[in-house]
Amino acid sequence: MEIAFMQPEGLVVSPAFSHVAVVPPEATTIYVGGQNGVDSAGAVVSADVAEQSLRAVENARVALETAGAGLEDVISWTVLIHQDADLRAAYGAVASKLARDGAPPLVTAALVAGLGVPGALIEVSAVAAIIRT
């Protein structure tokens, strides 16, 4: 039993993302709400999008670990990035942390006019699934 990631024929094939993930009923699904590049006191860590991106993913990792999961268990990422931020710098900073064996997770990304945390340039949320044996 495993989580199946699919790249259906007729859709673009990308090494960066899959289109479909099928989670079997026996899996535990974990939802991580939006994480910004902030420290434990809620202060934005830097005005640099790469540094904020690293911290946002690290915050997601901490949240996942609380539920017994890790970054490798993420099946879907949602990434909101401020329209004035450098998307390539943000992705470049975290790409190696998100890499894993096998098919890549699903990814939804959007440029937005602003985020709820003043000074935030990025926000990530995740859905993870683990099969407990």
PDB file of C-alpha atoms in Angstrom:
ATOM      1  CA  MET A   1       0.000   0.000   0.000  1.00  0.00           C
ATOM      2  CA  GLU A   2       1.373   3.376  -0.969  1.00  0.00           C
ATOM      3  CA  ILE A   3       0.447   6.884  -2.007  1.00  0.00           C
ATOM      4  CA  ALA A   4       0.257   7.077  -5.802  1.00  0.00           C
ATOM      5  CA  PHE A   5       1.499  10.187  -7.609  1.00  0.00           C
ATOM      6  CA  MET A   6       0.383  10.505 -11.222  1.00  0.00           C
ATOM      7  CA  GLN A   7       1.291  12.530 -14.280  1.00  0.00           C
ATOM      8  CA  PRO A   8      -1.564  11.668 -16.685  1.00  0.00           C
ATOM      9  CA  GLU A   9      -0.983  11.493 -20.396  1.00  0.00           C
ATOM     10  CA  GLY A  10      -2.138  14.682 -22.068  1.00  0.00           C
ATOM     11  CA  LEU A  11      -0.918  16.922 -19.217  1.00  0.00           C
ATOM     12  CA  VAL A  12       2.479  18.571 -19.003  1.00  0.00           C
ATOM     13  CA  VAL A  13       5.158  16.336 -17.491  1.00  0.00           C
ATOM     14  CA  SER A  14       7.348  18.138 -14.981  1.00  0.00           C
ATOM     15  CA  PRO A  15      10.071  16.946 -12.628  1.00  0.00           C
ATOM     16  CA  ALA A  16       8.901  19.642 -10.194  1.00  0.00           C
ATOM     17  CA  PHE A  17       5.301  18.514  -9.634  1.00  0.00           C
ATOM     18  CA  SER A  18       2.731  15.769 -10.175  1.00  0.00           C
ATOM     19  CA  HIS A  19      -0.916  16.353 -11.101  1.00  0.00           C
ATOM     20  CA  VAL A  20      -2.711  13.773  -8.969  1.00  0.00           C
ATOM     21  CA  ALA A  21      -2.069  12.035  -5.655  1.00  0.00           C
ATOM     22  CA  VAL A  22      -4.194   9.134  -4.476  1.00  0.00           C
ATOM     23  CA  VAL A  23      -4.058   8.473  -0.743  1.00  0.00           C
ATOM     24  CA  PRO A  24      -5.321   5.071   0.397  1.00  0.00           C
ATOM     25  CA  PRO A  25      -7.976   4.982   3.147  1.00  0.00           C
ATOM     26  CA  GLU A  26      -5.540   3.493   5.673  1.00  0.00           C
ATOM     27  CA  ALA A  27      -3.254   6.557   5.534  1.00  0.00           C
ATOM     28  CA  THR A  28      -3.183   9.387   8.047  1.00  0.00           C
ATOM     29  CA  THR A  29      -3.621  12.790   6.427  1.00  0.00           C
ATOM     30  CA  ILE A  30      -1.984  15.835   8.016  1.00  0.00           C
ATOM     31  CA  TYR A  31      -2.842  19.440   7.139  1.00  0.00           C
ATOM     32  CA  VAL A  32      -0.392  22.257   7.837  1.00  0.00           C
ATOM     33  CA  GLY A  33      -1.820  25.760   7.769  1.00  0.00           C
ATOM     34  CA  GLY A  34      -0.036  28.712   6.205  1.00  0.00           C
ATOM     35  CA  GLN A  35       3.527  29.218   7.394  1.00  0.00           C
ATOM     36  CA  ASN A  36       5.418  32.432   6.820  1.00  0.00           C
ATOM     37  CA  GLY A  37       9.111  33.194   7.172  1.00  0.00           C
ATOM     38  CA  VAL A  38       8.753  34.224  10.807  1.00  0.00           C
ATOM     39  CA  ASP A  39      10.575  33.280  13.992  1.00  0.00           C
ATOM     40  CA  SER A  40       8.976  31.741  17.076  1.00  0.00           C
ATOM     41  CA  ALA A  41       7.859  35.200  18.230  1.00  0.00           C
ATOM     42  CA  GLY A  42       6.106  35.873  14.901  1.00  0.00           C
ATOM     43  CA  ALA A  43       8.674  38.391  13.611  1.00  0.00           C
ATOM     44  CA  VAL A  44       9.569  38.250   9.912  1.00  0.00           C
ATOM     45  CA  VAL A  45      13.125  36.879   9.750  1.00  0.00           C
ATOM     46  CA  SER A  46      14.387  39.028   6.872  1.00  0.00           C
ATOM     47  CA  ALA A  47      13.344  41.256   3.997  1.00  0.00           C
ATOM     48  CA  ASP A  48      14.971  38.686   1.676  1.00  0.00           C
ATOM     49  CA  VAL A  49      12.526  36.263   0.015  1.00  0.00           C
ATOM     50  CA  ALA A  50      15.077  33.427  -0.029  1.00  0.00           C
ATOM     51  CA  GLU A  51      15.597  33.658   3.741  1.00  0.00           C
ATOM     52  CA  GLN A  52      11.854  33.925   4.339  1.00  0.00           C
ATOM     53  CA  SER A  53      11.279  30.901   2.101  1.00  0.00           C
ATOM     54  CA  LEU A  54      13.781  28.788   4.003  1.00  0.00           C
ATOM     55  CA  ARG A  55      12.162  29.712   7.311  1.00  0.00           C
ATOM     56  CA  ALA A  56       8.626  29.110   6.023  1.00  0.00           C
ATOM     57  CA  VAL A  57       9.581  25.591   4.916  1.00  0.00           C
ATOM     58  CA  GLU A  58      11.407  25.023   8.210  1.00  0.00           C
ATOM     59  CA  ASN A  59       8.268  26.106  10.085  1.00  0.00           C
ATOM     60  CA  ALA A  60       6.233  23.648   8.004  1.00  0.00           C
ATOM     61  CA  ARG A  61       8.765  20.918   8.835  1.00  0.00           C
ATOM     62  CA  VAL A  62       8.412  21.625  12.566  1.00  0.00           C
ATOM     63  CA  ALA A  63       4.619  21.473  12.276  1.00  0.00           C
ATOM     64  CA  LEU A  64       4.785  18.201  10.336  1.00  0.00           C
ATOM     65  CA  GLU A  65       7.111  16.618  12.883  1.00  0.00           C
ATOM     66  CA  THR A  66       4.595  17.387  15.611  1.00  0.00           C
ATOM     67  CA  ALA A  67       2.243  14.995  13.791  1.00  0.00           C
ATOM     68  CA  GLY A  68       4.915  12.360  13.140  1.00  0.00           C
ATOM     69  CA  ALA A  69       5.588  13.321   9.509  1.00  0.00           C
ATOM     70  CA  GLY A  70       8.339  15.049   7.546  1.00  0.00           C
ATOM     71  CA  LEU A  71       8.833  17.072   4.382  1.00  0.00           C
ATOM     72  CA  GLU A  72       9.176  13.810   2.441  1.00  0.00           C
ATOM     73  CA  ASP A  73       5.563  12.976   3.383  1.00  0.00           C
ATOM     74  CA  VAL A  74       4.063  16.103   1.798  1.00  0.00           C
ATOM     75  CA  ILE A  75       1.723  15.239  -1.047  1.00  0.00           C
ATOM     76  CA  SER A  76       0.648  18.809  -1.840  1.00  0.00           C
ATOM     77  CA  TRP A  77       2.125  22.278  -1.353  1.00  0.00           C
ATOM     78  CA  THR A  78       0.342  25.596  -1.733  1.00  0.00           C
ATOM     79  CA  VAL A  79       2.722  28.527  -2.169  1.00  0.00           C
ATOM     80  CA  LEU A  80       1.626  32.149  -2.059  1.00  0.00           C
ATOM     81  CA  ILE A  81       4.329  34.630  -2.955  1.00  0.00           C
ATOM     82  CA  HIS A  82       4.120  38.404  -2.958  1.00  0.00           C
ATOM     83  CA  GLN A  83       3.870  39.756  -6.503  1.00  0.00           C
ATOM     84  CA  ASP A  84       6.965  41.934  -5.994  1.00  0.00           C
ATOM     85  CA  ALA A  85       9.146  39.069  -4.707  1.00  0.00           C
ATOM     86  CA  ASP A  86      11.600  37.102  -6.831  1.00  0.00           C
ATOM     87  CA  LEU A  87       9.968  33.704  -7.443  1.00  0.00           C
ATOM     88  CA  ARG A  88      13.213  32.170  -8.716  1.00  0.00           C
ATOM     89  CA  ALA A  89      15.099  33.234  -5.593  1.00  0.00           C
ATOM     90  CA  ALA A  90      12.356  31.822  -3.369  1.00  0.00           C
ATOM     91  CA  TYR A  91      12.218  28.473  -5.169  1.00  0.00           C
ATOM     92  CA  GLY A  92      15.994  28.288  -5.529  1.00  0.00           C
ATOM     93  CA  ALA A  93      16.388  28.605  -1.770  1.00  0.00           C
ATOM     94  CA  VAL A  94      14.070  25.707  -0.931  1.00  0.00           C
ATOM     95  CA  ALA A  95      14.254  23.353  -3.933  1.00  0.00           C
ATOM     96  CA  SER A  96      16.823  21.058  -2.337  1.00  0.00           C
ATOM     97  CA  LYS A  97      14.789  20.826   0.886  1.00  0.00           C
ATOM     98  CA  LEU A  98      11.695  19.764  -1.054  1.00  0.00           C
ATOM     99  CA  ALA A  99      13.451  17.206  -3.269  1.00  0.00           C
ATOM    100  CA  ARG A 100      12.709  13.577  -2.533  1.00  0.00           C
ATOM    101  CA  ASP A 101      12.880  10.140  -4.081  1.00  0.00           C
ATOM    102  CA  GLY A 102      10.135   9.169  -6.483  1.00  0.00           C
ATOM    103  CA  ALA A 103       7.466  11.333  -8.026  1.00  0.00           C
ATOM    104  CA  PRO A 104       7.228  14.951  -6.883  1.00  0.00           C
ATOM    105  CA  PRO A 105       4.297  16.280  -4.826  1.00  0.00           C
ATOM    106  CA  LEU A 106       1.466  18.403  -6.157  1.00  0.00           C
ATOM    107  CA  VAL A 107       2.185  22.148  -6.180  1.00  0.00           C
ATOM    108  CA  THR A 108      -0.149  25.121  -6.416  1.00  0.00           C
ATOM    109  CA  ALA A 109       1.535  28.520  -6.589  1.00  0.00           C
ATOM    110  CA  ALA A 110       0.124  32.016  -6.882  1.00  0.00           C
ATOM    111  CA  LEU A 111       1.430  35.547  -6.930  1.00  0.00           C
ATOM    112  CA  VAL A 112      -0.576  37.707  -4.551  1.00  0.00           C
ATOM    113  CA  ALA A 113      -0.868  41.425  -3.796  1.00  0.00           C
ATOM    114  CA  GLY A 114      -0.213  40.893  -0.094  1.00  0.00           C
ATOM    115  CA  LEU A 115      -0.144  38.433   2.777  1.00  0.00           C
ATOM    116  CA  GLY A 116      -1.678  38.628   6.235  1.00  0.00           C
ATOM    117  CA  VAL A 117       1.650  39.102   8.040  1.00  0.00           C
ATOM    118  CA  PRO A 118       3.107  42.577   7.430  1.00  0.00           C
ATOM    119  CA  GLY A 119       6.451  42.237   5.618  1.00  0.00           C
ATOM    120  CA  ALA A 120       5.844  38.602   4.644  1.00  0.00           C
ATOM    121  CA  LEU A 121       6.809  37.739   1.078  1.00  0.00           C
ATOM    122  CA  ILE A 122       5.835  34.070   1.096  1.00  0.00           C
ATOM    123  CA  GLU A 123       3.381  31.706   2.748  1.00  0.00           C
ATOM    124  CA  VAL A 124       3.326  27.929   2.362  1.00  0.00           C
ATOM    125  CA  SER A 125       0.800  25.346   3.433  1.00  0.00           C
ATOM    126  CA  ALA A 126       1.009  21.604   3.031  1.00  0.00           C
ATOM    127  CA  VAL A 127      -0.970  18.396   3.048  1.00  0.00           C
ATOM    128  CA  ALA A 128       0.966  15.294   4.054  1.00  0.00           C
ATOM    129  CA  ALA A 129       0.000  11.653   4.243  1.00  0.00           C
ATOM    130  CA  ILE A 130       1.687   8.778   5.977  1.00  0.00           C
ATOM    131  CA  ILE A 131       0.939   5.104   5.976  1.00  0.00           C
ATOM    132  CA  ARG A 132       1.361   3.679   9.426  1.00  0.00           C
ATOM    133  CA  THR A 133       2.217   0.004   9.411  1.00  0.00           C
TER     134      THR A 133
END
